[in-house]
PDB file of C-alpha atoms in Angstrom:
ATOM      1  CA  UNK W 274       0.000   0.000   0.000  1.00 55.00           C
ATOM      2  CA  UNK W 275       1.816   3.172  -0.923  1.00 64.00           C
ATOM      3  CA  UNK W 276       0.301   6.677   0.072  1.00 85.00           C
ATOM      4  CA  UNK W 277      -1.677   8.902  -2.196  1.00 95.00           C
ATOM      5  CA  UNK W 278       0.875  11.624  -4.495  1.00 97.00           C
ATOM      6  CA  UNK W 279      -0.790  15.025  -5.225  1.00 98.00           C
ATOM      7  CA  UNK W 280       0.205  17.731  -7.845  1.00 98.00           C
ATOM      8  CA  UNK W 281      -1.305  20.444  -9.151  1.00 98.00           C
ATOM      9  CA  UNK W 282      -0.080  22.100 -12.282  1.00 98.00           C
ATOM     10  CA  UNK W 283      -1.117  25.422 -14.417  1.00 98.00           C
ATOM     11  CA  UNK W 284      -1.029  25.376 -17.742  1.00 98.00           C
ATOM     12  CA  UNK W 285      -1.870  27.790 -20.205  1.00 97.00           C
ATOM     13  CA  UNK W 286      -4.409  27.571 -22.970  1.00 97.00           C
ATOM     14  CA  UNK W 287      -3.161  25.316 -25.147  1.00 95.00           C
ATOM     15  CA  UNK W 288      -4.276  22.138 -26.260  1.00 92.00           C
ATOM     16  CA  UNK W 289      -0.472  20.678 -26.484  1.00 92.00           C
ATOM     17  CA  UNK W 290      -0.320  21.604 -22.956  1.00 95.00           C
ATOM     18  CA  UNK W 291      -3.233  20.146 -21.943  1.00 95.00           C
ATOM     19  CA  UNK W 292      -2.334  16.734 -23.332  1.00 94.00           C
ATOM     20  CA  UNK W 293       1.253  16.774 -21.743  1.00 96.00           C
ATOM     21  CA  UNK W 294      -0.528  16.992 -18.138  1.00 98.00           C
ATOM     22  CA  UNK W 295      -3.010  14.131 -19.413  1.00 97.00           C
ATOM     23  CA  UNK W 296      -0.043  12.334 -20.403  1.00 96.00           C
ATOM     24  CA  UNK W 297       1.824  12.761 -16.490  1.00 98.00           C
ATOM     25  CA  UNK W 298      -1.973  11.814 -15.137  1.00 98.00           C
ATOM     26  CA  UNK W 299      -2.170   8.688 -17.350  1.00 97.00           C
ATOM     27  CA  UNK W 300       1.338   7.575 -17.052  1.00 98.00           C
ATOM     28  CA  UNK W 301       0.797   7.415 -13.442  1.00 97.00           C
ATOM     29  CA  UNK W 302      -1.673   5.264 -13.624  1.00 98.00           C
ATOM     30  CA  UNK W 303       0.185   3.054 -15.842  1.00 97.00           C
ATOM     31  CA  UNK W 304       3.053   2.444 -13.672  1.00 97.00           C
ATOM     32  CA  UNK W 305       0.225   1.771 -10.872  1.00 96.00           C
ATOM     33  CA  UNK W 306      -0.989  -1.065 -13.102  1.00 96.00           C
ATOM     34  CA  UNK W 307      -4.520   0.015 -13.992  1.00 97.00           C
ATOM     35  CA  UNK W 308      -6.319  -1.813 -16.060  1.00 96.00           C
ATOM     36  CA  UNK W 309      -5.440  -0.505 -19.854  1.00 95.00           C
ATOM     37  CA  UNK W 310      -9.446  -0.245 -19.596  1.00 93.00           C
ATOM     38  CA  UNK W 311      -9.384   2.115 -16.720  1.00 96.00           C
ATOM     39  CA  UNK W 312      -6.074   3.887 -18.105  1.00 96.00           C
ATOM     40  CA  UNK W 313      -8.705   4.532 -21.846  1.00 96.00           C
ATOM     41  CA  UNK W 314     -11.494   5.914 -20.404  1.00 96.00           C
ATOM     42  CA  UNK W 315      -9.356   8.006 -17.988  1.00 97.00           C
ATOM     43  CA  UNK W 316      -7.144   9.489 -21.062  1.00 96.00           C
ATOM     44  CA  UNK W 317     -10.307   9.765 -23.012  1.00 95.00           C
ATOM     45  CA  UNK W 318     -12.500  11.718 -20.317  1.00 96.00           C
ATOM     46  CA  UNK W 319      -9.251  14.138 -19.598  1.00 97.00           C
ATOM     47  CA  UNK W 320      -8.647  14.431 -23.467  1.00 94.00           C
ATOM     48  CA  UNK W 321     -12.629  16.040 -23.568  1.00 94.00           C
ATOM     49  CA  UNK W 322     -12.663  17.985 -20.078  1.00 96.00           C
ATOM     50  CA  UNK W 323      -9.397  19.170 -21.091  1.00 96.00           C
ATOM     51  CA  UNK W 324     -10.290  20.411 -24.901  1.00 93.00           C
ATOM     52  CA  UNK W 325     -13.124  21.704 -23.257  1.00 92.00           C
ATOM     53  CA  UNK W 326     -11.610  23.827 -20.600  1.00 96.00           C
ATOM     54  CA  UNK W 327      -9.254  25.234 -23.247  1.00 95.00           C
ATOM     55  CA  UNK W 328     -11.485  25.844 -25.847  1.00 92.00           C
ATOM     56  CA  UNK W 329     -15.245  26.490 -24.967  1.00 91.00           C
ATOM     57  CA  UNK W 330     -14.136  27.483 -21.250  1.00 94.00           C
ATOM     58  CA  UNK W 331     -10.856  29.748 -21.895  1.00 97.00           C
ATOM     59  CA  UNK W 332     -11.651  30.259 -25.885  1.00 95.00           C
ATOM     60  CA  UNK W 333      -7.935  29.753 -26.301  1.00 94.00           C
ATOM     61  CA  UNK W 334      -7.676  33.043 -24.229  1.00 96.00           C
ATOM     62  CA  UNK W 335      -3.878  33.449 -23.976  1.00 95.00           C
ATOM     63  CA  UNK W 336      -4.044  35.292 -21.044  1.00 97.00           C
ATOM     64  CA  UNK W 337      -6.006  32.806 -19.243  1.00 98.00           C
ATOM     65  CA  UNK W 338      -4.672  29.626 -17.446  1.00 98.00           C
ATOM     66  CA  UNK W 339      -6.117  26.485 -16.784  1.00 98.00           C
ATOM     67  CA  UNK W 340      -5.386  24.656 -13.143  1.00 98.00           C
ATOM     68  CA  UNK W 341      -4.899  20.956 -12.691  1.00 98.00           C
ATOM     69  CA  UNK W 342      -5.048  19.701  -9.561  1.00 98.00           C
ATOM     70  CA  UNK W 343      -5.012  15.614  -9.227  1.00 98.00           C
ATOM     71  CA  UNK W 344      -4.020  12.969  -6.514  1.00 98.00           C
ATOM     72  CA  UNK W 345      -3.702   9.175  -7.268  1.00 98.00           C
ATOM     73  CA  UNK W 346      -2.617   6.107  -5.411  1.00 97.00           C
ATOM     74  CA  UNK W 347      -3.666   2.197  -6.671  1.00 96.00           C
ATOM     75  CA  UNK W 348      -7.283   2.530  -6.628  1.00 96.00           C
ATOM     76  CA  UNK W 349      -7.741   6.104  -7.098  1.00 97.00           C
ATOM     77  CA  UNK W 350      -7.427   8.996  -9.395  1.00 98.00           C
ATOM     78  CA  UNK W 351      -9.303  12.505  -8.811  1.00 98.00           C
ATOM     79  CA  UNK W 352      -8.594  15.518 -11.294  1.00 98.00           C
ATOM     80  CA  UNK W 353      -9.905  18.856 -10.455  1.00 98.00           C
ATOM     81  CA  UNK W 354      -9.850  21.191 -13.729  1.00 98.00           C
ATOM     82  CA  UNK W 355     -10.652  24.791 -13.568  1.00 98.00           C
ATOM     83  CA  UNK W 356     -10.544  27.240 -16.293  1.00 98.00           C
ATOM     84  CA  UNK W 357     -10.998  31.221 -16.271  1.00 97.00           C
ATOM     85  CA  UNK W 358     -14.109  31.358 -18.471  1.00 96.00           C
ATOM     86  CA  UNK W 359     -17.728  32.366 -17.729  1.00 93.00           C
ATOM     87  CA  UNK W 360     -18.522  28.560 -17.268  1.00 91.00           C
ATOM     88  CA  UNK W 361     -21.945  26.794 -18.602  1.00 88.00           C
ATOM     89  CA  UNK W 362     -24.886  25.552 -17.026  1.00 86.00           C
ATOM     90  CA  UNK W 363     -24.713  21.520 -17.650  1.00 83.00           C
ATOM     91  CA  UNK W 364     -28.415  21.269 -18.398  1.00 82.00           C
ATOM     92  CA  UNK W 365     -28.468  23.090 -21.084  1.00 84.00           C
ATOM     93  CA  UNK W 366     -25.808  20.706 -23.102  1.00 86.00           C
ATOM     94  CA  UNK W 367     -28.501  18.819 -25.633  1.00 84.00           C
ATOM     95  CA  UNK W 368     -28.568  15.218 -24.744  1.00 87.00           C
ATOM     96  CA  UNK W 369     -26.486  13.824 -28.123  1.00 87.00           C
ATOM     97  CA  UNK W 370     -28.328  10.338 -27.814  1.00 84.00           C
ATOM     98  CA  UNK W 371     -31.897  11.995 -28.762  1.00 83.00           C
ATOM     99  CA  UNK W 372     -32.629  11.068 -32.312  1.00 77.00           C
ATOM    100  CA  UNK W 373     -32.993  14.297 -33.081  1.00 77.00           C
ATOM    101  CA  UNK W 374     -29.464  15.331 -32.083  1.00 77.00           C
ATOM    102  CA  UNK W 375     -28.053  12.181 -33.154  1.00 73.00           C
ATOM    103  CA  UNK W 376     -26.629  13.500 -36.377  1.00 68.00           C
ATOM    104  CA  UNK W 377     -25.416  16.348 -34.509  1.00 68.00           C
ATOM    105  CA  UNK W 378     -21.897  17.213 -33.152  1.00 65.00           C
ATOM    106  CA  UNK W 379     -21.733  18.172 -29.425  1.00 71.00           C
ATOM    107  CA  UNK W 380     -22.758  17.209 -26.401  1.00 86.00           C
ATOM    108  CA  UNK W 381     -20.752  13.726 -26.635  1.00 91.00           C
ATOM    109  CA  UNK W 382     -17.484  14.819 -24.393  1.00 91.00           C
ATOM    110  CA  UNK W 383     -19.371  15.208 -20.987  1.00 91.00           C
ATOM    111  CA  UNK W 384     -21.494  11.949 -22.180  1.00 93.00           C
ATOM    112  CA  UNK W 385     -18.229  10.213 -22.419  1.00 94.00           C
ATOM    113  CA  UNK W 386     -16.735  11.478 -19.475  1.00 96.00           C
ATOM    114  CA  UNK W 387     -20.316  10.232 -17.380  1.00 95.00           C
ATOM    115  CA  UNK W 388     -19.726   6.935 -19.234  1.00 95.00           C
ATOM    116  CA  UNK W 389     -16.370   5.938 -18.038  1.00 96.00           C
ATOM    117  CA  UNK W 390     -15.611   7.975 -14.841  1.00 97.00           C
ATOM    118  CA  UNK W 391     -16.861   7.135 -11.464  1.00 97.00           C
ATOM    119  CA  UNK W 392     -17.543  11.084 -10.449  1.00 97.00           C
ATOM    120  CA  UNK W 393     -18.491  13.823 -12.764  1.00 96.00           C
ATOM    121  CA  UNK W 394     -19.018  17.340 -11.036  1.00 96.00           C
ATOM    122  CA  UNK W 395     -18.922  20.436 -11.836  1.00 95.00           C
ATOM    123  CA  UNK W 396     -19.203  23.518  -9.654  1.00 95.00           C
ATOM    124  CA  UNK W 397     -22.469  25.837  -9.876  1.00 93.00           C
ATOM    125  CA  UNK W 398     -20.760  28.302 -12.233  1.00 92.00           C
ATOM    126  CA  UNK W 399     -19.713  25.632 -14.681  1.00 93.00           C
ATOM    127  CA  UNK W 400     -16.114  26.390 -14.740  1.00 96.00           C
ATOM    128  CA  UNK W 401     -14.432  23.748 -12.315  1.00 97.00           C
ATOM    129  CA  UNK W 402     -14.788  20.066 -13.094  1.00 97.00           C
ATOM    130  CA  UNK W 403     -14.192  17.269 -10.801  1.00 98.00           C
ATOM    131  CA  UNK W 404     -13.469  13.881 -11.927  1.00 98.00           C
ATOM    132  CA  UNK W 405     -12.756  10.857 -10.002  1.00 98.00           C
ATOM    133  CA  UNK W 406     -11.933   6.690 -11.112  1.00 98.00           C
ATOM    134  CA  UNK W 407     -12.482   4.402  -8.771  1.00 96.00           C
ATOM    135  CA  UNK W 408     -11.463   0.719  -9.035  1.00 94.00           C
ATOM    136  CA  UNK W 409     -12.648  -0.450  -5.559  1.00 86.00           C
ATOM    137  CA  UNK W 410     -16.128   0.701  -5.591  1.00 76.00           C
ATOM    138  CA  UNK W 411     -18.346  -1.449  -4.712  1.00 55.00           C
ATOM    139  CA  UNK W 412     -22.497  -1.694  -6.159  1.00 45.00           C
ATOM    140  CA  UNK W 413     -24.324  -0.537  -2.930  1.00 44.00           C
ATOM    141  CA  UNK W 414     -23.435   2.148  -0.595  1.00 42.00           C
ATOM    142  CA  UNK W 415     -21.213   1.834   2.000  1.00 41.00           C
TER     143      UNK W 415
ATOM    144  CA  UNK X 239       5.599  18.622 -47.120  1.00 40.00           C
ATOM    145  CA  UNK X 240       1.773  17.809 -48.002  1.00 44.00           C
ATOM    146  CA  UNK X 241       2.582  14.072 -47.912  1.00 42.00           C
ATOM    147  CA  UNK X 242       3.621  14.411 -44.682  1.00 49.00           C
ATOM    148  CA  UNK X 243       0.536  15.948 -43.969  1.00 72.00           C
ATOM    149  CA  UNK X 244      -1.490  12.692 -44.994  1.00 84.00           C
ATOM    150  CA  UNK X 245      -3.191  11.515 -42.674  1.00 91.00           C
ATOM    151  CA  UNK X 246      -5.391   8.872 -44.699  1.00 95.00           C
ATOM    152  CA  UNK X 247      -4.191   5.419 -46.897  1.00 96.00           C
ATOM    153  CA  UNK X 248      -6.620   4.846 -49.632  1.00 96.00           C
ATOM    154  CA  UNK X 249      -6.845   2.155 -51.259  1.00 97.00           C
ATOM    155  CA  UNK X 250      -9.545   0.745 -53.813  1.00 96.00           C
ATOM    156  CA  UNK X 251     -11.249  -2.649 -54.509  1.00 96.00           C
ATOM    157  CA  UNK X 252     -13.632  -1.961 -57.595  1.00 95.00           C
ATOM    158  CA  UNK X 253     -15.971   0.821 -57.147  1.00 96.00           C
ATOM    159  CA  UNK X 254     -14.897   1.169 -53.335  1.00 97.00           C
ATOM    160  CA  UNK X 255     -12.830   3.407 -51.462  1.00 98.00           C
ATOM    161  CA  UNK X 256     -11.457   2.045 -48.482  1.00 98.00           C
ATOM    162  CA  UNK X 257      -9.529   4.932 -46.277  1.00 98.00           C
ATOM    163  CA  UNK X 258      -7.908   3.704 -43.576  1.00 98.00           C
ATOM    164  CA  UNK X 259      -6.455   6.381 -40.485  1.00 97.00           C
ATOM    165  CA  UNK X 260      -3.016   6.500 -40.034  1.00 95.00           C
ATOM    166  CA  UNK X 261      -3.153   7.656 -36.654  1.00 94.00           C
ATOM    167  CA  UNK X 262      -3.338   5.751 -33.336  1.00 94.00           C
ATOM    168  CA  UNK X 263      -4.927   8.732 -31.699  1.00 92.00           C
ATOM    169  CA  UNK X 264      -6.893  10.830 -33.324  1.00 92.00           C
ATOM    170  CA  UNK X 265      -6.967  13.632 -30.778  1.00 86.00           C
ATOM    171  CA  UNK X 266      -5.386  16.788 -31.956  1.00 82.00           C
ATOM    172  CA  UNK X 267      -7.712  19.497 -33.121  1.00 81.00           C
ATOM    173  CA  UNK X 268      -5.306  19.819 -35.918  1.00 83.00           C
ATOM    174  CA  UNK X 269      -5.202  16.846 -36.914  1.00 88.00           C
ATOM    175  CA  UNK X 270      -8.653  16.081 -36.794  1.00 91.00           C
ATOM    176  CA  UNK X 271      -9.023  19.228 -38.955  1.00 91.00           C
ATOM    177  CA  UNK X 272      -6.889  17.551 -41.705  1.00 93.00           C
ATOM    178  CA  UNK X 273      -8.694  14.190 -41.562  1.00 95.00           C
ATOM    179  CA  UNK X 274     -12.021  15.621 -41.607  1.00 95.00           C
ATOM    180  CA  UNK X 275     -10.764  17.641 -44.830  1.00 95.00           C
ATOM    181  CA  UNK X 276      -9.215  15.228 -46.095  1.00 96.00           C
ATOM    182  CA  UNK X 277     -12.125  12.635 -45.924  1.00 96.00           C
ATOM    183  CA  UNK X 278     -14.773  15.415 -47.299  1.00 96.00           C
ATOM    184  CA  UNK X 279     -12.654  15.348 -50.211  1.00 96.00           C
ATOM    185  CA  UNK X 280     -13.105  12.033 -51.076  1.00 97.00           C
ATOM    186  CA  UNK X 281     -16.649  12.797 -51.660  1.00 97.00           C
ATOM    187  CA  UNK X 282     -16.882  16.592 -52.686  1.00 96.00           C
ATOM    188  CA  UNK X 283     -13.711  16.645 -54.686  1.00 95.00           C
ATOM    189  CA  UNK X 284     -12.997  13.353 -56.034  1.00 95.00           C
ATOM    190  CA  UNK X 285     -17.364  12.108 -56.811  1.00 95.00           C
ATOM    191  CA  UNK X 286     -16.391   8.865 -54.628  1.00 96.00           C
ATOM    192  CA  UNK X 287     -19.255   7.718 -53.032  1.00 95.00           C
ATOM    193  CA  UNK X 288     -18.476   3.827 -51.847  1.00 97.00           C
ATOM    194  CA  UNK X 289     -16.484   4.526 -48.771  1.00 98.00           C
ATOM    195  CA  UNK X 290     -15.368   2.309 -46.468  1.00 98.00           C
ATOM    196  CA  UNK X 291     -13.286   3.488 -43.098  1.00 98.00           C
ATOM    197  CA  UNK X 292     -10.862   1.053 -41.965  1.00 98.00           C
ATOM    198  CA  UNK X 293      -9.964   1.813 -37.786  1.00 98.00           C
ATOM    199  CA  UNK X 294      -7.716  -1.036 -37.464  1.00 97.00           C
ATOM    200  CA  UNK X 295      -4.752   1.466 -36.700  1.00 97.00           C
ATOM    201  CA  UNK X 296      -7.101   3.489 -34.359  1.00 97.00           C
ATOM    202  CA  UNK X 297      -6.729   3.568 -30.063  1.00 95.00           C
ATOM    203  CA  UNK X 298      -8.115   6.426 -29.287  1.00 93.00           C
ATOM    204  CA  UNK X 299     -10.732   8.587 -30.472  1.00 93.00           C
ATOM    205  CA  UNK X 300     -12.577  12.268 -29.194  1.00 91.00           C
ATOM    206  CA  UNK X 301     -15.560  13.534 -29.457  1.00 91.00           C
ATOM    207  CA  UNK X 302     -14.351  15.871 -32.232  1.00 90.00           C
ATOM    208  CA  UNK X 303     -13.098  13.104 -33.896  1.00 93.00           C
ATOM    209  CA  UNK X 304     -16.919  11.992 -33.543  1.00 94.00           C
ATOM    210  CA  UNK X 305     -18.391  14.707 -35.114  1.00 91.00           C
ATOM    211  CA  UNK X 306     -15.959  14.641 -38.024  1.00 93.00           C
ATOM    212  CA  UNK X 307     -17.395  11.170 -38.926  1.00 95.00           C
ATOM    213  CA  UNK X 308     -20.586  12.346 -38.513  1.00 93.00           C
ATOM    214  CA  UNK X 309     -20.246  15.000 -40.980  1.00 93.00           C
ATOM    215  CA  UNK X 310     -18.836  13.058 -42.785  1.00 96.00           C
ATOM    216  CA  UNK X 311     -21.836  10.360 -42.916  1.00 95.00           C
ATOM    217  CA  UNK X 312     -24.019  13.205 -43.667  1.00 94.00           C
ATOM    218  CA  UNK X 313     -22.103  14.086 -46.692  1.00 96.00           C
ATOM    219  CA  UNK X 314     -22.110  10.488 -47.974  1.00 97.00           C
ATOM    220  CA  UNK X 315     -25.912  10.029 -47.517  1.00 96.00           C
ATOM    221  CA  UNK X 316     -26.354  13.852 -49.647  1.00 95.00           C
ATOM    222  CA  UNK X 317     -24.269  12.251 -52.464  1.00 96.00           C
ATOM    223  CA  UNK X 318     -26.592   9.169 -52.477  1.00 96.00           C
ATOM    224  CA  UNK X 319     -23.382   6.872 -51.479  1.00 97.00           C
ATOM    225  CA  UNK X 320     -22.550   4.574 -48.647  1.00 97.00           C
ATOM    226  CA  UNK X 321     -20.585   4.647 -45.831  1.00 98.00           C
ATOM    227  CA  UNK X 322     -19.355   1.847 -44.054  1.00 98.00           C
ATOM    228  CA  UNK X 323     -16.772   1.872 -40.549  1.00 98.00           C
ATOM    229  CA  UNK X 324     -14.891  -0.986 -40.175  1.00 98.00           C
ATOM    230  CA  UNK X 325     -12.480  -3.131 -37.624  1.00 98.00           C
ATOM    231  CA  UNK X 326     -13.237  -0.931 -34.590  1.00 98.00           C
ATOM    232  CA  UNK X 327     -11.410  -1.842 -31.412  1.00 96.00           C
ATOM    233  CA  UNK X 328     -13.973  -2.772 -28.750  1.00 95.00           C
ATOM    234  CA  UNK X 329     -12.768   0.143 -26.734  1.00 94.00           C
ATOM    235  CA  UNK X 330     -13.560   2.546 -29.096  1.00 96.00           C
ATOM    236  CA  UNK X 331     -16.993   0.599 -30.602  1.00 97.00           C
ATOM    237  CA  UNK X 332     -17.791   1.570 -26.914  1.00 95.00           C
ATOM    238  CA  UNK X 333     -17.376   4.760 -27.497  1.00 95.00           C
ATOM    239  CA  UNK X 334     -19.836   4.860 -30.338  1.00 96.00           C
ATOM    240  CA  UNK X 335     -22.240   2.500 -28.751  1.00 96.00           C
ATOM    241  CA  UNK X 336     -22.070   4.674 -25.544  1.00 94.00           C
ATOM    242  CA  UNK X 337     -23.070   7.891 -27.751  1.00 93.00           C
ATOM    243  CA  UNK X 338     -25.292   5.734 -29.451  1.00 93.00           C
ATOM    244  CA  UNK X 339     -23.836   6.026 -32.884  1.00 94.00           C
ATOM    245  CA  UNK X 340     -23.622   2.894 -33.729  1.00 95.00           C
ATOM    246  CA  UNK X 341     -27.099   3.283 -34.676  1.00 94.00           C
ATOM    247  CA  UNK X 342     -25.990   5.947 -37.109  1.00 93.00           C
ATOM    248  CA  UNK X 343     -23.345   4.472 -39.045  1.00 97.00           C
ATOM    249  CA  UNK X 344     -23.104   0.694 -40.773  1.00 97.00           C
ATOM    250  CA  UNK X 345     -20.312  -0.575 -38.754  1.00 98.00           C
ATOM    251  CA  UNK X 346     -18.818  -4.091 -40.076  1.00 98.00           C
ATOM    252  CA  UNK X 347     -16.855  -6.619 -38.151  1.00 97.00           C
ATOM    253  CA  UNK X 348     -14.022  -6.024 -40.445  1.00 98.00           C
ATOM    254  CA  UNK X 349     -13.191  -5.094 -44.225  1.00 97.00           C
ATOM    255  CA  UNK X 350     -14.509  -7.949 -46.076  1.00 97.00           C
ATOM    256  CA  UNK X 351     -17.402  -7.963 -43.903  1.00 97.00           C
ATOM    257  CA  UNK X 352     -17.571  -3.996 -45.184  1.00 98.00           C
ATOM    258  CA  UNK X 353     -16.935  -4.660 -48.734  1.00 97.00           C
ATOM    259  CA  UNK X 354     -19.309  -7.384 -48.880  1.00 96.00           C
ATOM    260  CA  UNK X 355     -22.665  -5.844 -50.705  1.00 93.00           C
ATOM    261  CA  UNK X 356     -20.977  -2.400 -51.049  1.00 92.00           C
TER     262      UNK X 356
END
């Protein structure tokens, strides 16, 4: 059992950046021997909360930063993303599975994200995300 | 320098396209700019209309990969042609049966399985 490691980085908005802090999230959950299924769906929902910071949060804003905050230990990670934008209210984001919107783009990232992580939050304003994997959670509560 | 740039291998078998991604990931906004481009073109500036897209190379996909495709489809159906998506990892078929669009596109086992009836 080895103790939970924390970081929290700031990058700026730029999708290159974005993916080299997915790539220091996902590699340590590599060398923690997730489950390539787990390490996917991980790298996938940071690739779209990421993007999404950056583009539809900052809207590439050069003067604006992004914040990464993220702890991990065998049967954990959590990754706490806030961007500088005006944020979004999360029921307003068409539900991409309706057949009307099913030829549509959008909508599909935070779909994704609700698919494969075990937490999906976002503050009231719309502009902090929280996401969290579990691998030890069990079907019922407590 | 635009070879470098190509991010599709076409091939053809009759009257069929078959465009397979080059890419493992297909994540970068740029690149998915070029794909998308570079698939549209096979339909608007080349009349091809049989198209098959081969994933085999594919691990990872993103929502604006998605909507590239989906475009893409839309395009295909407009010119009266068919589109077919082929040897999908079951990681990313999850990701399409997840969004639900693998009700949207025809998507085949693998490429004779897409050629077949093309």
């Amino acid at each position: 059992m080895s103790s939970t490691e924390e970081f929290d980085v700031t990058i700026p908005s730029d999708t290159a950046k974005g993916r080299e802090v997915q790539e220091q999230i996902v590699g340590g959950m590599e060398s923690r021997g997730y489950a390539p299924r787990d390490v996917f769906g991980v790298r996938l929902a940071l690739e779209e909360a990421l993007v999404n910071a950056i583009k539809h949060g900052n809207k590439m804003d050069p003067d604006k930063v992004v914040n990464v905050k993220w702890e991990i230990d065998e049967v954990h990670v959590r990754v706490v993303i806030e961007d500088q934008g005006e944020g979004f209210t999360v029921c307003d984001v068409p539900d991409p599975t309706d057949e009307e919107n099913l030829d549509k783009p959008g909508g599909r990232g935070i779909m994704l994200m609700r698919s494969f992580m075990s937490v999906v939050e976002y503050n009231e304003s719309g502009n902090r995300l929280t996401l969290e994997k579990r691998t030890d959670v069990e079907s019922d509560d407590d | 320098m635009s070879a470098g740039h190509r991010r599709l291998d076409i091939e053809e078998s009759g009257d069929v396209t078959i465009a397979k991604f080059v890419d493992k990931k297909i994540l970068d906004e740029g690149n998915i700019q070029i794909i998308g481009n570079q698939l549209f073109a096979l339909v608007e500036d080349e009349g091809r209309s049989k198209i098959v897209l081969d994933f085999s190379n594919v691990e990872y996909l993103s929502s604006a990969a998605l909507g590239k495709l989906i475009t893409m489809d839309k395009k295909v159906k407009a010119a009266k042609g068919k589109l077919r998506l082929c040897t999908v990892r079951p990681d990313i078929y999850e990701v399409f049966a997840i969004t639900k669009l693998n009700k949207l596109f025809d998507m085949r086992d693998n490429l004779e399985q897409a050629l077949e009836g093309m």
